[in-house]
Amino acid sequence: MGRKLLLEKAHVEGIRYFDVYRREGGYRSVEKALKTMTQDEIVEEVKKSGLRGRGGAGFPAGMKWGFIAKPEGVPRHLVCNADESEPGTFKDRYLMEFIPHLLIEGLIVASYALGSHDTYIYIRGEYAWIPDILEQAIAEAKANGFLGKNILGTGFDCEIYVHRGAGAYICGEETALIESLEGKRGNPRIKPPFPAIKGAWGRPTVVNNVETLAAVVPIINEGGEEFAKIGVGKSTGTKLISACGNINKPGVYEIDMTISVEEFIYSDEYCGGIPNGKRLKACIPGGSSVPILPANLLLKTAKGETRYMNYESLSDGGFATGSMMGSGGFIVLDEDQCVVRNTYSLARFYRHESCGQCSPCREGTGWMEKVLLRLEKGKEKLVISICFGISKAKLKATPFVPWVTLHHGRWLLQSVILEMSLNGM
Amino acid sequence: MSDTPLFKVTIDNISIEVPAGTTILNAARIIGGDVAPPAMCYYSKLEGSGGKCRTCLVEVSKGSEKDPRPMPKLVASCRTTVMDGMEVKNITSPKVVDARASIVEFLLLNHPLDCPICDQAGECHLQDLSYEHGKDGTRYEFQRRTFKKQDLGKYIQLHMTRCILCYRCVYTADQISNKRSHGVLDRGDHSEIATFIEKSLDNNFIGNVIDVCPVGALTDKTFRFKNRVWFLKPMDAHRDCPACSGKVTLWNRGDEVYRVTARKDQWGEVEEWICNDCRFENKKSTDWIIEGPRLIDRHSVISQGHYAGKIGLTMPTETFSAVHHGRQPKLLMDIHSVSEVNQTDIDLSSINGPAHSNNFNSNKD
């Protein structure tokens, strides 16, 4: 049984409300941070913890905080990225829906560390019922003196605003999110300048995922070094995995990144195996924009080592024989599922959600969807050269989505080969 | 400006020193020629443009003197600034050539390729780009997206089908007019340039969106289907305009002014914005003071058949003395001394009808 940091109290009845949350030891980190620590000490603590961004890219959170520019007289902002739109990922929803105070608590500490007096939660438009939960939590925190003016008598002011998105996947990209927050069309900006220098309204801004901010709470409570002891290597702490697909027990699990993928899928503590005794065919281990892995490469790396559920092990082998931890959307396909069809439905998603700013993604995702549909219907002449062409187009340099497009090209190729090899062709 | 340090950057093995903060694309443009990457969305006169079409991708094989690591991905040269000691590969990198061909293929996926009926043909950047960097065929076998033609006011027509969504017209409207009334609606491959809903663009400077459009998506309604650009003679001209500088290029055939555009530099970028009045309402040659023919060097098809930058008779160069290092040919025998035809004092053009021996004989008498 791995250690739980975030979801430890998730099943306590009424944890959604301030009183129960406080009784269970909530908001200790705010008291500790605001009363006994300086801003730099908190950033240092987060750096020590080795916490990596939980939104997908896995960039060290402490480092990101360290980059924030601190010009005199210019307000800074912390923005919580709750625009969780990746197909297969629903960990943030769980967190916000059931223990909203954990996020609020993390936000207060992080706002203090970064000097943000106006902090925003940018929440996905489709999560229509969650803003109410968050706003209630914010109101409760405010009523109890943890938000607003002069928090706990320390002189630190902070307000948290919930901003609802309008339902665009691209607004999960941090610069697009900032544009959208400013009220503009959510197109990604060109970096540099990075948000840490010039973000929302041209002010220094840090954008962090919900889970990253929630993880700040145990880091402050227990210390960065304690946090770093959990997990392995550079994958420190615990990670929420939202498991779905052909498994007996889909849901959100907190893992400590030392368990193997095989254990995660088959043990009763986690996914509980595949229903009806079917065999595992393939798996997308980190949300829909990471490469899909066939069963043999999922459980063992290309070198024959056991693959573990952590950042390094999942990406072992690069994009050729490995995948990524991504945002933790774990999608399992059993032997009855068609990889091509699955890839088609994801390609359709990306086509629909492409912002259309950069030409490779705008044109490429639509093409890919059409090719996949024809492939699925058995009419494609199997133009593998197209697949190569798309993946070779080296679209990586574009701000965000073409990076995804690149995966798609590879997927297309990979899913065709996978489907062929599994059918004994 | 004087305290800006100079950075040395090497592009395709050509070194140049540019002030810090210059983009790779602009450094390459200083070198010029093939070294300059093509750009479909970047427009040096428009702040914030660029980074969208990805045709200007280059490979950075050495990041800088301090940090010589190459950049892991191809970068958009229009938005990446140079570092000291940076080494960039443009046409010398097979990766770049390959990627650019793919980008061209992407840009042409939903482009109708209706050049034979498109007014932009001959001065279309997408045409140039596909000729220079594209492949000779497409692998796309599906239906292309189509839109209906739209009138944006009385001067401009929008063919959304041809649009490559470079956002230049949006930036133009943002930056030279007070209030932008068109923009990008929707997203992905169904996004479109549109006014919401069916409004007309009536700012006095909005005609410039026609000039910045790299393709034939925004066309001049006063010129549509009137003539091909390569049949017209571009002439620099000016007039006294209260709204703008009045410096324009007239596109003439004979004395007739077919259209008026802003003057464009060698990268196809407008030098000075002109107002709608100059562009659409002054189509008589008497309205303008002609300065002289405009040198068109980038769009070769327009300069075809026009004087090569000079007015008047251009004599062919005599090659004989050139290849003989300046020595003149030696005259061995003057044909006129033995022949009765070809006499130099008889003007053939003044003879009525075909020349005949009688003409020469009678002349002799």
PDB file of N, CA and C in Angstrom, chain B residues 251-330:
ATOM      1  N   TRP B 251      -0.576  50.587 -61.572  1.00  0.00           N
ATOM      2  CA  TRP B 251      -0.431  49.454 -62.486  1.00  0.00           C
ATOM      3  C   TRP B 251      -1.157  49.832 -63.770  1.00  0.00           C
ATOM      4  N   ASN B 252      -0.359  50.186 -64.783  1.00  0.00           N
ATOM      5  CA  ASN B 252      -0.900  50.750 -66.008  1.00  0.00           C
ATOM      6  C   ASN B 252      -0.895  49.741 -67.140  1.00  0.00           C
ATOM      7  N   ARG B 253      -1.807  49.987 -68.068  1.00  0.00           N
ATOM      8  CA  ARG B 253      -1.657  49.366 -69.378  1.00  0.00           C
ATOM      9  C   ARG B 253      -1.915  50.498 -70.355  1.00  0.00           C
ATOM     10  N   GLY B 254      -0.902  50.836 -71.111  1.00  0.00           N
ATOM     11  CA  GLY B 254      -0.986  52.060 -71.872  1.00  0.00           C
ATOM     12  C   GLY B 254      -1.064  53.212 -70.878  1.00  0.00           C
ATOM     13  N   ASP B 255      -2.015  54.092 -71.098  1.00  0.00           N
ATOM     14  CA  ASP B 255      -2.162  55.210 -70.175  1.00  0.00           C
ATOM     15  C   ASP B 255      -3.206  54.936 -69.109  1.00  0.00           C
ATOM     16  N   GLU B 256      -3.846  53.788 -69.238  1.00  0.00           N
ATOM     17  CA  GLU B 256      -4.968  53.516 -68.346  1.00  0.00           C
ATOM     18  C   GLU B 256      -4.471  52.948 -67.022  1.00  0.00           C
ATOM     19  N   VAL B 257      -4.941  53.500 -65.932  1.00  0.00           N
ATOM     20  CA  VAL B 257      -4.573  52.992 -64.616  1.00  0.00           C
ATOM     21  C   VAL B 257      -5.542  51.873 -64.252  1.00  0.00           C
ATOM     22  N   TYR B 258      -5.038  50.666 -64.094  1.00  0.00           N
ATOM     23  CA  TYR B 258      -5.915  49.552 -63.735  1.00  0.00           C
ATOM     24  C   TYR B 258      -6.098  49.420 -62.235  1.00  0.00           C
ATOM     25  N   ARG B 259      -5.008  49.593 -61.541  1.00  0.00           N
ATOM     26  CA  ARG B 259      -5.163  49.534 -60.086  1.00  0.00           C
ATOM     27  C   ARG B 259      -4.053  50.321 -59.422  1.00  0.00           C
ATOM     28  N   VAL B 260      -4.285  50.598 -58.156  1.00  0.00           N
ATOM     29  CA  VAL B 260      -3.320  51.349 -57.373  1.00  0.00           C
ATOM     30  C   VAL B 260      -3.000  50.510 -56.143  1.00  0.00           C
ATOM     31  N   THR B 261      -1.724  50.303 -55.873  1.00  0.00           N
ATOM     32  CA  THR B 261      -1.352  49.604 -54.641  1.00  0.00           C
ATOM     33  C   THR B 261      -0.313  50.432 -53.918  1.00  0.00           C
ATOM     34  N   ALA B 262      -0.057  50.002 -52.692  1.00  0.00           N
ATOM     35  CA  ALA B 262       1.038  50.631 -51.958  1.00  0.00           C
ATOM     36  C   ALA B 262       2.352  50.150 -52.568  1.00  0.00           C
ATOM     37  N   ARG B 263       3.426  50.882 -52.302  1.00  0.00           N
ATOM     38  CA  ARG B 263       4.726  50.432 -52.800  1.00  0.00           C
ATOM     39  C   ARG B 263       5.231  49.302 -51.915  1.00  0.00           C
ATOM     40  N   LYS B 264       5.743  48.264 -52.553  1.00  0.00           N
ATOM     41  CA  LYS B 264       6.215  47.124 -51.774  1.00  0.00           C
ATOM     42  C   LYS B 264       7.714  46.960 -51.945  1.00  0.00           C
ATOM     43  N   ASP B 265       8.365  46.573 -50.853  1.00  0.00           N
ATOM     44  CA  ASP B 265       9.814  46.410 -50.909  1.00  0.00           C
ATOM     45  C   ASP B 265      10.160  45.027 -51.459  1.00  0.00           C
ATOM     46  N   GLN B 266      11.430  44.686 -51.406  1.00  0.00           N
ATOM     47  CA  GLN B 266      11.838  43.440 -52.054  1.00  0.00           C
ATOM     48  C   GLN B 266      11.287  42.192 -51.372  1.00  0.00           C
ATOM     49  N   TRP B 267      10.794  42.321 -50.148  1.00  0.00           N
ATOM     50  CA  TRP B 267      10.197  41.161 -49.479  1.00  0.00           C
ATOM     51  C   TRP B 267       8.690  41.167 -49.653  1.00  0.00           C
ATOM     52  N   GLY B 268       8.200  42.014 -50.514  1.00  0.00           N
ATOM     53  CA  GLY B 268       6.766  42.049 -50.746  1.00  0.00           C
ATOM     54  C   GLY B 268       6.004  42.738 -49.638  1.00  0.00           C
ATOM     55  N   GLU B 269       6.699  43.547 -48.853  1.00  0.00           N
ATOM     56  CA  GLU B 269       6.033  44.207 -47.743  1.00  0.00           C
ATOM     57  C   GLU B 269       5.785  45.672 -48.072  1.00  0.00           C
ATOM     58  N   VAL B 270       4.637  46.141 -47.639  1.00  0.00           N
ATOM     59  CA  VAL B 270       4.235  47.511 -47.928  1.00  0.00           C
ATOM     60  C   VAL B 270       5.207  48.493 -47.277  1.00  0.00           C
ATOM     61  N   GLU B 271       5.640  49.507 -48.062  1.00  0.00           N
ATOM     62  CA  GLU B 271       6.549  50.496 -47.481  1.00  0.00           C
ATOM     63  C   GLU B 271       5.780  51.536 -46.676  1.00  0.00           C
ATOM     64  N   GLU B 272       4.711  52.053 -47.268  1.00  0.00           N
ATOM     65  CA  GLU B 272       3.895  53.027 -46.541  1.00  0.00           C
ATOM     66  C   GLU B 272       2.426  52.716 -46.796  1.00  0.00           C
ATOM     67  N   TRP B 273       1.656  52.701 -45.738  1.00  0.00           N
ATOM     68  CA  TRP B 273       0.227  52.422 -45.892  1.00  0.00           C
ATOM     69  C   TRP B 273      -0.426  53.550 -46.691  1.00  0.00           C
ATOM     70  N   ILE B 274      -1.355  53.192 -47.558  1.00  0.00           N
ATOM     71  CA  ILE B 274      -2.068  54.243 -48.298  1.00  0.00           C
ATOM     72  C   ILE B 274      -3.557  54.172 -47.979  1.00  0.00           C
ATOM     73  N   CYS B 275      -4.244  55.259 -48.252  1.00  0.00           N
ATOM     74  CA  CYS B 275      -5.648  55.322 -47.851  1.00  0.00           C
ATOM     75  C   CYS B 275      -6.547  54.782 -48.976  1.00  0.00           C
ATOM     76  N   ASN B 276      -7.764  54.514 -48.611  1.00  0.00           N
ATOM     77  CA  ASN B 276      -8.715  53.971 -49.582  1.00  0.00           C
ATOM     78  C   ASN B 276      -8.951  54.916 -50.750  1.00  0.00           C
ATOM     79  N   ASP B 277      -8.888  56.205 -50.464  1.00  0.00           N
ATOM     80  CA  ASP B 277      -9.125  57.199 -51.493  1.00  0.00           C
ATOM     81  C   ASP B 277      -8.107  57.051 -52.616  1.00  0.00           C
ATOM     82  N   CYS B 278      -6.832  56.986 -52.251  1.00  0.00           N
ATOM     83  CA  CYS B 278      -5.775  56.823 -53.245  1.00  0.00           C
ATOM     84  C   CYS B 278      -5.933  55.492 -53.965  1.00  0.00           C
ATOM     85  N   ARG B 279      -6.265  54.469 -53.207  1.00  0.00           N
ATOM     86  CA  ARG B 279      -6.260  53.119 -53.759  1.00  0.00           C
ATOM     87  C   ARG B 279      -7.429  52.869 -54.711  1.00  0.00           C
ATOM     88  N   PHE B 280      -8.611  53.322 -54.314  1.00  0.00           N
ATOM     89  CA  PHE B 280      -9.781  52.902 -55.081  1.00  0.00           C
ATOM     90  C   PHE B 280     -10.397  54.005 -55.930  1.00  0.00           C
ATOM     91  N   GLU B 281     -10.191  55.248 -55.558  1.00  0.00           N
ATOM     92  CA  GLU B 281     -10.986  56.302 -56.177  1.00  0.00           C
ATOM     93  C   GLU B 281     -10.234  57.130 -57.214  1.00  0.00           C
ATOM     94  N   ASN B 282      -8.931  56.942 -57.320  1.00  0.00           N
ATOM     95  CA  ASN B 282      -8.178  57.768 -58.253  1.00  0.00           C
ATOM     96  C   ASN B 282      -7.592  56.905 -59.349  1.00  0.00           C
ATOM     97  N   LYS B 283      -8.380  56.621 -60.355  1.00  0.00           N
ATOM     98  CA  LYS B 283      -7.948  55.681 -61.382  1.00  0.00           C
ATOM     99  C   LYS B 283      -7.735  56.379 -62.719  1.00  0.00           C
ATOM    100  N   LYS B 284      -7.472  57.699 -62.684  1.00  0.00           N
ATOM    101  CA  LYS B 284      -7.154  58.396 -63.927  1.00  0.00           C
ATOM    102  C   LYS B 284      -5.687  58.779 -63.878  1.00  0.00           C
ATOM    103  N   SER B 285      -5.018  58.681 -65.002  1.00  0.00           N
ATOM    104  CA  SER B 285      -3.592  58.993 -64.958  1.00  0.00           C
ATOM    105  C   SER B 285      -3.356  60.468 -64.662  1.00  0.00           C
ATOM    106  N   THR B 286      -4.375  61.284 -64.896  1.00  0.00           N
ATOM    107  CA  THR B 286      -4.202  62.698 -64.598  1.00  0.00           C
ATOM    108  C   THR B 286      -4.244  62.985 -63.101  1.00  0.00           C
ATOM    109  N   ASP B 287      -4.712  61.992 -62.336  1.00  0.00           N
ATOM    110  CA  ASP B 287      -4.740  62.178 -60.896  1.00  0.00           C
ATOM    111  C   ASP B 287      -3.346  62.102 -60.295  1.00  0.00           C
ATOM    112  N   TRP B 288      -2.413  61.562 -61.048  1.00  0.00           N
ATOM    113  CA  TRP B 288      -1.137  61.178 -60.456  1.00  0.00           C
ATOM    114  C   TRP B 288       0.034  61.880 -61.125  1.00  0.00           C
ATOM    115  N   ILE B 289       1.068  62.068 -60.369  1.00  0.00           N
ATOM    116  CA  ILE B 289       2.330  62.537 -60.930  1.00  0.00           C
ATOM    117  C   ILE B 289       3.249  61.321 -61.006  1.00  0.00           C
ATOM    118  N   ILE B 290       3.572  60.927 -62.221  1.00  0.00           N
ATOM    119  CA  ILE B 290       4.361  59.720 -62.421  1.00  0.00           C
ATOM    120  C   ILE B 290       5.826  59.999 -62.091  1.00  0.00           C
ATOM    121  N   GLU B 291       6.401  59.136 -61.289  1.00  0.00           N
ATOM    122  CA  GLU B 291       7.822  59.306 -60.963  1.00  0.00           C
ATOM    123  C   GLU B 291       8.693  58.466 -61.869  1.00  0.00           C
ATOM    124  N   GLY B 292       8.194  57.334 -62.311  1.00  0.00           N
ATOM    125  CA  GLY B 292       8.992  56.462 -63.160  1.00  0.00           C
ATOM    126  C   GLY B 292       8.597  55.030 -62.930  1.00  0.00           C
ATOM    127  N   PRO B 293       9.116  54.143 -63.740  1.00  0.00           N
ATOM    128  CA  PRO B 293       8.732  52.741 -63.587  1.00  0.00           C
ATOM    129  C   PRO B 293       9.289  52.151 -62.296  1.00  0.00           C
ATOM    130  N   ARG B 294       8.540  51.246 -61.742  1.00  0.00           N
ATOM    131  CA  ARG B 294       8.973  50.616 -60.502  1.00  0.00           C
ATOM    132  C   ARG B 294       9.742  49.358 -60.833  1.00  0.00           C
ATOM    133  N   LEU B 295      10.840  49.221 -60.146  1.00  0.00           N
ATOM    134  CA  LEU B 295      11.647  48.023 -60.364  1.00  0.00           C
ATOM    135  C   LEU B 295      11.028  46.870 -59.574  1.00  0.00           C
ATOM    136  N   ILE B 296      10.655  45.844 -60.288  1.00  0.00           N
ATOM    137  CA  ILE B 296      10.093  44.667 -59.626  1.00  0.00           C
ATOM    138  C   ILE B 296      11.139  43.573 -59.757  1.00  0.00           C
ATOM    139  N   ASP B 297      11.718  43.156 -58.648  1.00  0.00           N
ATOM    140  CA  ASP B 297      12.759  42.139 -58.825  1.00  0.00           C
ATOM    141  C   ASP B 297      12.393  40.794 -58.224  1.00  0.00           C
ATOM    142  N   ARG B 298      11.416  40.805 -57.369  1.00  0.00           N
ATOM    143  CA  ARG B 298      11.143  39.534 -56.706  1.00  0.00           C
ATOM    144  C   ARG B 298      10.172  38.686 -57.528  1.00  0.00           C
ATOM    145  N   HIS B 299       9.149  39.306 -58.008  1.00  0.00           N
ATOM    146  CA  HIS B 299       8.157  38.533 -58.743  1.00  0.00           C
ATOM    147  C   HIS B 299       8.530  38.564 -60.208  1.00  0.00           C
ATOM    148  N   SER B 300       9.300  37.611 -60.617  1.00  0.00           N
ATOM    149  CA  SER B 300       9.879  37.667 -61.952  1.00  0.00           C
ATOM    150  C   SER B 300       8.808  37.754 -63.031  1.00  0.00           C
ATOM    151  N   VAL B 301       7.672  37.137 -62.799  1.00  0.00           N
ATOM    152  CA  VAL B 301       6.689  37.096 -63.872  1.00  0.00           C
ATOM    153  C   VAL B 301       6.182  38.497 -64.208  1.00  0.00           C
ATOM    154  N   ILE B 302       6.212  39.389 -63.234  1.00  0.00           N
ATOM    155  CA  ILE B 302       5.739  40.744 -63.512  1.00  0.00           C
ATOM    156  C   ILE B 302       6.768  41.523 -64.315  1.00  0.00           C
ATOM    157  N   SER B 303       8.044  41.261 -64.047  1.00  0.00           N
ATOM    158  CA  SER B 303       9.050  42.006 -64.786  1.00  0.00           C
ATOM    159  C   SER B 303       9.296  41.417 -66.175  1.00  0.00           C
ATOM    160  N   GLN B 304       8.704  40.283 -66.485  1.00  0.00           N
ATOM    161  CA  GLN B 304       8.844  39.701 -67.823  1.00  0.00           C
ATOM    162  C   GLN B 304       8.327  40.678 -68.867  1.00  0.00           C
ATOM    163  N   GLY B 305       9.110  40.922 -69.908  1.00  0.00           N
ATOM    164  CA  GLY B 305       8.643  41.742 -71.009  1.00  0.00           C
ATOM    165  C   GLY B 305       8.602  43.215 -70.705  1.00  0.00           C
ATOM    166  N   HIS B 306       9.016  43.610 -69.506  1.00  0.00           N
ATOM    167  CA  HIS B 306       9.076  45.035 -69.211  1.00  0.00           C
ATOM    168  C   HIS B 306      10.511  45.498 -69.319  1.00  0.00           C
ATOM    169  N   TYR B 307      10.650  46.808 -69.413  1.00  0.00           N
ATOM    170  CA  TYR B 307      12.004  47.338 -69.459  1.00  0.00           C
ATOM    171  C   TYR B 307      12.723  46.999 -68.175  1.00  0.00           C
ATOM    172  N   ALA B 308      13.981  46.683 -68.327  1.00  0.00           N
ATOM    173  CA  ALA B 308      14.715  46.221 -67.162  1.00  0.00           C
ATOM    174  C   ALA B 308      15.210  47.397 -66.340  1.00  0.00           C
ATOM    175  N   GLY B 309      14.307  48.196 -65.894  1.00  0.00           N
ATOM    176  CA  GLY B 309      14.702  49.255 -64.990  1.00  0.00           C
ATOM    177  C   GLY B 309      15.097  50.537 -65.672  1.00  0.00           C
ATOM    178  N   LYS B 310      15.185  50.577 -67.012  1.00  0.00           N
ATOM    179  CA  LYS B 310      15.582  51.812 -67.697  1.00  0.00           C
ATOM    180  C   LYS B 310      14.487  52.206 -68.667  1.00  0.00           C
ATOM    181  N   ILE B 311      14.425  53.491 -68.946  1.00  0.00           N
ATOM    182  CA  ILE B 311      13.502  53.934 -69.977  1.00  0.00           C
ATOM    183  C   ILE B 311      14.302  54.129 -71.253  1.00  0.00           C
ATOM    184  N   GLY B 312      13.683  53.894 -72.407  1.00  0.00           N
ATOM    185  CA  GLY B 312      14.358  54.150 -73.682  1.00  0.00           C
ATOM    186  C   GLY B 312      14.858  52.865 -74.314  1.00  0.00           C
ATOM    187  N   LEU B 313      15.571  53.051 -75.409  1.00  0.00           N
ATOM    188  CA  LEU B 313      16.024  51.918 -76.197  1.00  0.00           C
ATOM    189  C   LEU B 313      17.216  51.258 -75.507  1.00  0.00           C
ATOM    190  N   THR B 314      17.125  49.980 -75.361  1.00  0.00           N
ATOM    191  CA  THR B 314      18.246  49.263 -74.789  1.00  0.00           C
ATOM    192  C   THR B 314      18.960  48.501 -75.913  1.00  0.00           C
ATOM    193  N   MET B 315      20.222  48.820 -76.144  1.00  0.00           N
ATOM    194  CA  MET B 315      20.966  48.158 -77.217  1.00  0.00           C
ATOM    195  C   MET B 315      21.515  46.838 -76.697  1.00  0.00           C
ATOM    196  N   PRO B 316      21.516  45.819 -77.544  1.00  0.00           N
ATOM    197  CA  PRO B 316      22.136  44.560 -77.117  1.00  0.00           C
ATOM    198  C   PRO B 316      23.632  44.764 -76.939  1.00  0.00           C
ATOM    199  N   THR B 317      24.216  44.054 -76.039  1.00  0.00           N
ATOM    200  CA  THR B 317      25.656  44.203 -75.830  1.00  0.00           C
ATOM    201  C   THR B 317      26.422  43.458 -76.924  1.00  0.00           C
ATOM    202  N   GLU B 318      27.449  44.104 -77.431  1.00  0.00           N
ATOM    203  CA  GLU B 318      28.290  43.469 -78.441  1.00  0.00           C
ATOM    204  C   GLU B 318      29.253  42.551 -77.730  1.00  0.00           C
ATOM    205  N   THR B 319      29.225  41.288 -78.098  1.00  0.00           N
ATOM    206  CA  THR B 319      30.051  40.337 -77.357  1.00  0.00           C
ATOM    207  C   THR B 319      31.450  40.193 -77.946  1.00  0.00           C
ATOM    208  N   PHE B 320      31.607  40.512 -79.238  1.00  0.00           N
ATOM    209  CA  PHE B 320      32.879  40.186 -79.887  1.00  0.00           C
ATOM    210  C   PHE B 320      34.061  40.861 -79.194  1.00  0.00           C
ATOM    211  N   SER B 321      33.927  42.161 -79.002  1.00  0.00           N
ATOM    212  CA  SER B 321      35.057  42.857 -78.399  1.00  0.00           C
ATOM    213  C   SER B 321      35.255  42.419 -76.956  1.00  0.00           C
ATOM    214  N   ALA B 322      34.152  42.020 -76.318  1.00  0.00           N
ATOM    215  CA  ALA B 322      34.276  41.590 -74.931  1.00  0.00           C
ATOM    216  C   ALA B 322      35.103  40.311 -74.838  1.00  0.00           C
ATOM    217  N   VAL B 323      34.821  39.348 -75.698  1.00  0.00           N
ATOM    218  CA  VAL B 323      35.562  38.088 -75.601  1.00  0.00           C
ATOM    219  C   VAL B 323      36.972  38.235 -76.168  1.00  0.00           C
ATOM    220  N   HIS B 324      37.222  39.291 -76.976  1.00  0.00           N
ATOM    221  CA  HIS B 324      38.577  39.504 -77.505  1.00  0.00           C
ATOM    222  C   HIS B 324      39.337  40.536 -76.695  1.00  0.00           C
ATOM    223  N   HIS B 325      38.948  40.674 -75.447  1.00  0.00           N
ATOM    224  CA  HIS B 325      39.648  41.571 -74.532  1.00  0.00           C
ATOM    225  C   HIS B 325      39.761  42.976 -75.093  1.00  0.00           C
ATOM    226  N   GLY B 326      38.711  43.466 -75.668  1.00  0.00           N
ATOM    227  CA  GLY B 326      38.680  44.860 -76.083  1.00  0.00           C
ATOM    228  C   GLY B 326      39.141  45.107 -77.520  1.00  0.00           C
ATOM    229  N   ARG B 327      39.717  44.092 -78.172  1.00  0.00           N
ATOM    230  CA  ARG B 327      40.147  44.318 -79.564  1.00  0.00           C
ATOM    231  C   ARG B 327      38.940  44.342 -80.475  1.00  0.00           C
ATOM    232  N   GLN B 328      38.925  45.279 -81.374  1.00  0.00           N
ATOM    233  CA  GLN B 328      37.814  45.361 -82.306  1.00  0.00           C
ATOM    234  C   GLN B 328      38.070  44.371 -83.455  1.00  0.00           C
ATOM    235  N   PRO B 329      37.001  43.841 -84.048  1.00  0.00           N
ATOM    236  CA  PRO B 329      37.216  42.935 -85.185  1.00  0.00           C
ATOM    237  C   PRO B 329      37.848  43.677 -86.368  1.00  0.00           C
ATOM    238  N   LYS B 330      38.684  42.974 -87.058  1.00  0.00           N
ATOM    239  CA  LYS B 330      39.370  43.593 -88.208  1.00  0.00           C
ATOM    240  C   LYS B 330      38.510  43.406 -89.445  1.00  0.00           C
TER     241      LYS B 330
END
